[in-house]
Tab-separated table of C-alpha atoms in Angstrom:
chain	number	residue	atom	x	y	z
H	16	UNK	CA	-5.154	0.251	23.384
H	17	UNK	CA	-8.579	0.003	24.653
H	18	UNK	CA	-11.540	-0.524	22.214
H	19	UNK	CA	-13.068	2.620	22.074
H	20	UNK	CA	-9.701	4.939	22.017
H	21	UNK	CA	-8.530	2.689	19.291
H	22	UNK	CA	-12.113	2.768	17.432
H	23	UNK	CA	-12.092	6.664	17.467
H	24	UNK	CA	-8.597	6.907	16.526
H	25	UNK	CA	-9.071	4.716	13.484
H	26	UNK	CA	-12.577	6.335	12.440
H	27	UNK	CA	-10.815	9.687	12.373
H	28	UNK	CA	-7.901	8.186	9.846
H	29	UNK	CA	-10.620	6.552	7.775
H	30	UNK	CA	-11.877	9.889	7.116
H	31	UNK	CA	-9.197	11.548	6.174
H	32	UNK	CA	-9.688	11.118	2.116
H	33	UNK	CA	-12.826	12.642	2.485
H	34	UNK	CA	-11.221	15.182	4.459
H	35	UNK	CA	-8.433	15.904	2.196
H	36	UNK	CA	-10.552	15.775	-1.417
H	37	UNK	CA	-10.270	19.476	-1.502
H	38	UNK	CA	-6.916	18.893	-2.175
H	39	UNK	CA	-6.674	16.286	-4.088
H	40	UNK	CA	-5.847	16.190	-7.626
H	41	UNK	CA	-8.714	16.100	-10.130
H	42	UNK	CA	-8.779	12.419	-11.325
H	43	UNK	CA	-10.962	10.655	-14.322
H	44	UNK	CA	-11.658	7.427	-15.140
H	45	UNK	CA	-9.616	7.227	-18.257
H	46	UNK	CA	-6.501	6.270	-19.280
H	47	UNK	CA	-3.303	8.076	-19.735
H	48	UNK	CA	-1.939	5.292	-21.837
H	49	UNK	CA	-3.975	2.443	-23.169
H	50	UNK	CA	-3.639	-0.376	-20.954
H	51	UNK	CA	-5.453	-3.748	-20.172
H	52	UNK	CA	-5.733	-5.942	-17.486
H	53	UNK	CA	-5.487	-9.530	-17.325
H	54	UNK	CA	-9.080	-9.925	-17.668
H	55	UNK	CA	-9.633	-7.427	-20.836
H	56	UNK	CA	-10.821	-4.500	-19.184
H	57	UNK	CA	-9.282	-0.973	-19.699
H	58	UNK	CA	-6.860	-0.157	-17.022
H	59	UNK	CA	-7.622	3.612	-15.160
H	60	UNK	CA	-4.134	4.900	-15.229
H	61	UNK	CA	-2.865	8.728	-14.802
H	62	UNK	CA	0.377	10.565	-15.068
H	63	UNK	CA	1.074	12.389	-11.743
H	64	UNK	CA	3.621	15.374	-10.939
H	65	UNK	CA	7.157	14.432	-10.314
H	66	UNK	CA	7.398	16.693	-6.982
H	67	UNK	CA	4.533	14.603	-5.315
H	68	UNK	CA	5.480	10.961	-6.249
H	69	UNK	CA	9.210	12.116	-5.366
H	70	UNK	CA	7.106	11.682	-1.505
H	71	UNK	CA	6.232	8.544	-1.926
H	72	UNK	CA	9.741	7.320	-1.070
H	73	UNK	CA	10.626	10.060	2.247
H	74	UNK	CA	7.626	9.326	3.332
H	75	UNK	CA	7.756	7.186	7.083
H	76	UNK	CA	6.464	3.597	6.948
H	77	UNK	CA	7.205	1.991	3.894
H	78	UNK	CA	7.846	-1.138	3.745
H	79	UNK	CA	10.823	-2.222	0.938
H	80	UNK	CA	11.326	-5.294	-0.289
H	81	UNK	CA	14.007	-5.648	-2.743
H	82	UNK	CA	17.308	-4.321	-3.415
H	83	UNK	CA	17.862	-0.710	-2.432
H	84	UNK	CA	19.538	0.538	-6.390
H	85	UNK	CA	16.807	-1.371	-7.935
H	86	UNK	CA	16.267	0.321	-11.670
H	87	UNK	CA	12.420	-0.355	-11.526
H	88	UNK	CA	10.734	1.170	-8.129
H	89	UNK	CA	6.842	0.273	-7.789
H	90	UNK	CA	4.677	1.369	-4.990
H	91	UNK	CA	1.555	-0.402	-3.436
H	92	UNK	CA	-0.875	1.650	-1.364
H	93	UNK	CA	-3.054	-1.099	-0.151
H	94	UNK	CA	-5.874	-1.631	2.418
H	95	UNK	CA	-5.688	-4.582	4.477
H	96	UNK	CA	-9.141	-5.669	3.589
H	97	UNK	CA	-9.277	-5.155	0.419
H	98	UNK	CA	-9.643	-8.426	-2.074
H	99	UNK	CA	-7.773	-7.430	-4.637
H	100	UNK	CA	-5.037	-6.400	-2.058
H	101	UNK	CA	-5.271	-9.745	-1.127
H	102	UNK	CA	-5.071	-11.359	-4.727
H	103	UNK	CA	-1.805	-8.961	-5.104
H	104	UNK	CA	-0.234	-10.281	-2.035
H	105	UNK	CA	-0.139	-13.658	-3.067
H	106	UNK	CA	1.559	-12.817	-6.518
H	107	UNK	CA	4.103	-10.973	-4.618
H	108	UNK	CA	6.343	-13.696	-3.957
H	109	UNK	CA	6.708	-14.398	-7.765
H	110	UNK	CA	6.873	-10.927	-9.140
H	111	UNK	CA	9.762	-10.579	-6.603
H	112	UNK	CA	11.858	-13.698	-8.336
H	113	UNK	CA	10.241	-12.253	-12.065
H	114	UNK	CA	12.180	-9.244	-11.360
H	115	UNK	CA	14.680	-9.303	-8.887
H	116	UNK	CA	15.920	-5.924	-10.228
H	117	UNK	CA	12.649	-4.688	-8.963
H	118	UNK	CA	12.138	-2.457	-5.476
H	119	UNK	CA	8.594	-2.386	-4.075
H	120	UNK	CA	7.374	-0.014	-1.725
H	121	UNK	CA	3.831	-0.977	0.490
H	122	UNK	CA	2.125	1.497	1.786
H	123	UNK	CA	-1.372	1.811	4.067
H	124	UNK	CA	-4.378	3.593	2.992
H	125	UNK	CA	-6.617	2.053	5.008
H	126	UNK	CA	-9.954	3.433	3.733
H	127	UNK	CA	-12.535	0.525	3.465
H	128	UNK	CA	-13.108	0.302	7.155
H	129	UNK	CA	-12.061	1.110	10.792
H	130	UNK	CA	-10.621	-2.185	11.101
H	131	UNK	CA	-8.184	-1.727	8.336
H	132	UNK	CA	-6.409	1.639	9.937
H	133	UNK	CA	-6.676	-0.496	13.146
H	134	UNK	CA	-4.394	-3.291	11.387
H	135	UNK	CA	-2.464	-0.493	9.604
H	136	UNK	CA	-1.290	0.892	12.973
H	137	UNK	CA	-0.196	-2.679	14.083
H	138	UNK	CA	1.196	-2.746	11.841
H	139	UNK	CA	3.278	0.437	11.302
H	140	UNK	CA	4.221	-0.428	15.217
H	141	UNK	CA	6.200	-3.703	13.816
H	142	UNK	CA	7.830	-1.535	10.929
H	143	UNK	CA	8.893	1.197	13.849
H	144	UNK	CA	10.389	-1.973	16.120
H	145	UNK	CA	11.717	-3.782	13.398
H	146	UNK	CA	11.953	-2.621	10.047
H	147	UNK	CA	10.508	-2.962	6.634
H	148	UNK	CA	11.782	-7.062	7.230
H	149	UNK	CA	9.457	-7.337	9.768
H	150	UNK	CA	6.859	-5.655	8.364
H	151	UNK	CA	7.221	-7.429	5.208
H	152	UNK	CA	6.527	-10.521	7.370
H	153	UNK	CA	3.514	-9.316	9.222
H	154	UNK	CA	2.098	-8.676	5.798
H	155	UNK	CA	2.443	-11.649	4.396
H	156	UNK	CA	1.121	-13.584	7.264
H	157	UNK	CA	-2.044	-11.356	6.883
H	158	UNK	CA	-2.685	-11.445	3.143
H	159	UNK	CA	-0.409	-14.235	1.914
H	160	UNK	CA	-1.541	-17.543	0.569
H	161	UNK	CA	-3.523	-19.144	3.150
H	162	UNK	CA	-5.227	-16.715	4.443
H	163	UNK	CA	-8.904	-15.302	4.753
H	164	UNK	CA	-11.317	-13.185	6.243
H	165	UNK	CA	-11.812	-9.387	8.143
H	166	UNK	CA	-8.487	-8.110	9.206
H	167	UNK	CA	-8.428	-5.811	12.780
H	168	UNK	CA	-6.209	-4.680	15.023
H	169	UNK	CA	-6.680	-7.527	17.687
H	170	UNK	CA	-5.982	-10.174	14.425
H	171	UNK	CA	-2.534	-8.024	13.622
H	172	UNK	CA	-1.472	-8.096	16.843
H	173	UNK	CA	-2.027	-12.179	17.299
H	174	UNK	CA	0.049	-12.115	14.085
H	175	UNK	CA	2.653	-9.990	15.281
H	176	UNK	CA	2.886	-12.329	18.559
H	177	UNK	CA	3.050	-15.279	16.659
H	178	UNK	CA	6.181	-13.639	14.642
H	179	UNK	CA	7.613	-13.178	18.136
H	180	UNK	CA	6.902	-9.630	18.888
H	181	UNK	CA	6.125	-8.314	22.140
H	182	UNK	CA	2.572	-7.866	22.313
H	183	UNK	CA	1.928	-5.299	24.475
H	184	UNK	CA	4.619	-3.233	23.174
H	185	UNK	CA	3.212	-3.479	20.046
H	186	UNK	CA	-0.114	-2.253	20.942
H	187	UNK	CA	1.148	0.554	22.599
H	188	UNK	CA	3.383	1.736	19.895
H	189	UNK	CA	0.519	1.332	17.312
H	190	UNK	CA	-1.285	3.764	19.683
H	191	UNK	CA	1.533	6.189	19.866
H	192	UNK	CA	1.012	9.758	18.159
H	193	UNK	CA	3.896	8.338	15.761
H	194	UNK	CA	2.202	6.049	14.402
H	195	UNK	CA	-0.635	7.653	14.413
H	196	UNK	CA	0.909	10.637	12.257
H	197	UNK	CA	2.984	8.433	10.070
H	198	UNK	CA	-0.558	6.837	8.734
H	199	UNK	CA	-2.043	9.769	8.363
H	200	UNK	CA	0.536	11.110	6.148
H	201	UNK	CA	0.464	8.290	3.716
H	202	UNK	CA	-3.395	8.572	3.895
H	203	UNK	CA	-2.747	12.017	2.595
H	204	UNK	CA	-0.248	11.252	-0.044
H	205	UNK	CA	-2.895	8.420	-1.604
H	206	UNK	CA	-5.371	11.365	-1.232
H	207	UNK	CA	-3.561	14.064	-2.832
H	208	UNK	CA	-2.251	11.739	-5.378
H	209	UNK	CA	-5.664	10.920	-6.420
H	210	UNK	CA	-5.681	7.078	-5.372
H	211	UNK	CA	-9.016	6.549	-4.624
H	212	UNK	CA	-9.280	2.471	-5.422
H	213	UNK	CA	-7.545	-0.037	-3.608
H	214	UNK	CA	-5.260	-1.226	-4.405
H	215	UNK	CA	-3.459	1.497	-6.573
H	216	UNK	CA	0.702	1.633	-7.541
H	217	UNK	CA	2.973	4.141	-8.550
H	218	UNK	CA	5.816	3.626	-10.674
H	219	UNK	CA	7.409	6.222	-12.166
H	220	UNK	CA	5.473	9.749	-13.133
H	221	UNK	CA	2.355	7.009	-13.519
H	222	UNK	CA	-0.317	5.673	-11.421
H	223	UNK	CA	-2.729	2.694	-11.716
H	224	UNK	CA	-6.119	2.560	-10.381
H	225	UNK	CA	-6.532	-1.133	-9.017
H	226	UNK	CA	-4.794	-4.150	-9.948
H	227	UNK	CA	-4.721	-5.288	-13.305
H	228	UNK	CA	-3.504	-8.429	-12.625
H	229	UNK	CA	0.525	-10.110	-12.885
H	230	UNK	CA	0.824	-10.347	-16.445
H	231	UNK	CA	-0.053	-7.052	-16.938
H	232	UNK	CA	1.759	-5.611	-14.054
H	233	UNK	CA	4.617	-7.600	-14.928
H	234	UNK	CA	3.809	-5.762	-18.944
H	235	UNK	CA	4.134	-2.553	-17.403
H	236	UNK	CA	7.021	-3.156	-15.839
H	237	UNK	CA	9.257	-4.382	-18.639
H	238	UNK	CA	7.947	-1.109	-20.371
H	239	UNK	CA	9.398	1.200	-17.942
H	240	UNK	CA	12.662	-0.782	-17.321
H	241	UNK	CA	12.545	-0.534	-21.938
H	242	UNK	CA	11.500	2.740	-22.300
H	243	UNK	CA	10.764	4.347	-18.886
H	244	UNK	CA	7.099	4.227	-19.859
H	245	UNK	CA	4.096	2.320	-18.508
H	246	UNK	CA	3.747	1.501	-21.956
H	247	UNK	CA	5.977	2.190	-25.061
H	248	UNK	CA	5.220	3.350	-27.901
H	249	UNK	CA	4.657	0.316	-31.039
């Protein structure tokens, strides 16, 4: 994967929101139920049609982490460097054991920068080699507790090695057109599902714009294992 195939690659998947805003779905900065995050502020949140979420799940590349007939199902688009990405990764571990009836599905939309699609193909390359375990892995070594600073394809790939991966192969499977077409299809799904922040989650017919924060994530979802509701009525 030479520098400037894998620059150009990733340039043309960071565009692809831009690209695809035509199609997206008309989004405000409101709220479709009244929500807070841990620090006060009014939560952006929006109910979304059931035929598009229902391809958040088919879609390739996600990584799952919990139990497959989990009764709560939350999905993570992230970018890999985005801070509050970050500050979500390192409440993962304990919003796991919180709710181990919970299934979470992480998925890329790397749009803050070239070096996050590069590190999004890395790491779709683990996923495609060994599964959502692996991935789940890579992840955490990249945003878990501990860690710091820009995130690129060379610094995935010294992960991936260190998790005992084959280098090389890695880096040519995260050049592959797979890969490459798997990304951009979960681009597009955060695009035409109107998830323009970073990080955003889907559960149920709902999404959040950015991360509220784990006691209010961990609010929202005891309302939708209650009431199947982000938030339930009083």
């Amino acid at each position: 994967m030479s520098l400037s195939r894998r620059t150009l690659l990733a340039a043309s998947l960071a565009a692809l929101p831009a690209l695809a805003s035509g199609r997206a779905l008309a989004q405000a900065e409101g709220q479709w139920r009244a929500i807070t995050g841990d620090n006060g502020q009014p939560l952006p949140n929006t109910r979304l049609p059931g035929e598009l979420v229902s391809e958040i799940g088919a879609s390739r590349g996600v990584t799952w982490i919990g139990p497959r007939e989990a009764s709560v199902t939350l999905y993570e688009f992230f970018d890999y460097n985005c801070p509050w990405c970050r500050a979500a990764a390192r409440d993962l571990d304990d919003l796991v054991k919180a709710n181990p009836d919970l299934r979470i599905g992480l998925l890329n939309n790397p749009i803050l920068s070239v070096q996050s699609a590069q590190a999004a193909k890395v790491a779709l390359a683990v996923q495609r080699a060994g599964g959502s375990a692996a991935t789940a892995k890579l992840y955490a070594a990249l945003l878990g507790p501990g860690t710091s600073g820009r995130i690129d394809g060379t610094r995935a790939l010294d992960a991936a090695a260190r998790l005992g991966h084959d280098r090389a192969a890695i880096e040519q499977a995260a050049d592959s057109d797979e890969v490459r077409e798997a990304l951009k299809a979960q681009m597009r799904l955060a695009a035409n599902l109107g998830l323009h922040a970073t990080p955003s989650y889907v559960v149920g017919t709902a999404a959040l714009l950015g991360y509220p924060g784990p006691k209010s994530l961990a609010r929202v979802l005891a309302a939708v294992a209650e009431c199947d509701e982000i938030a339930c009525a009083s």
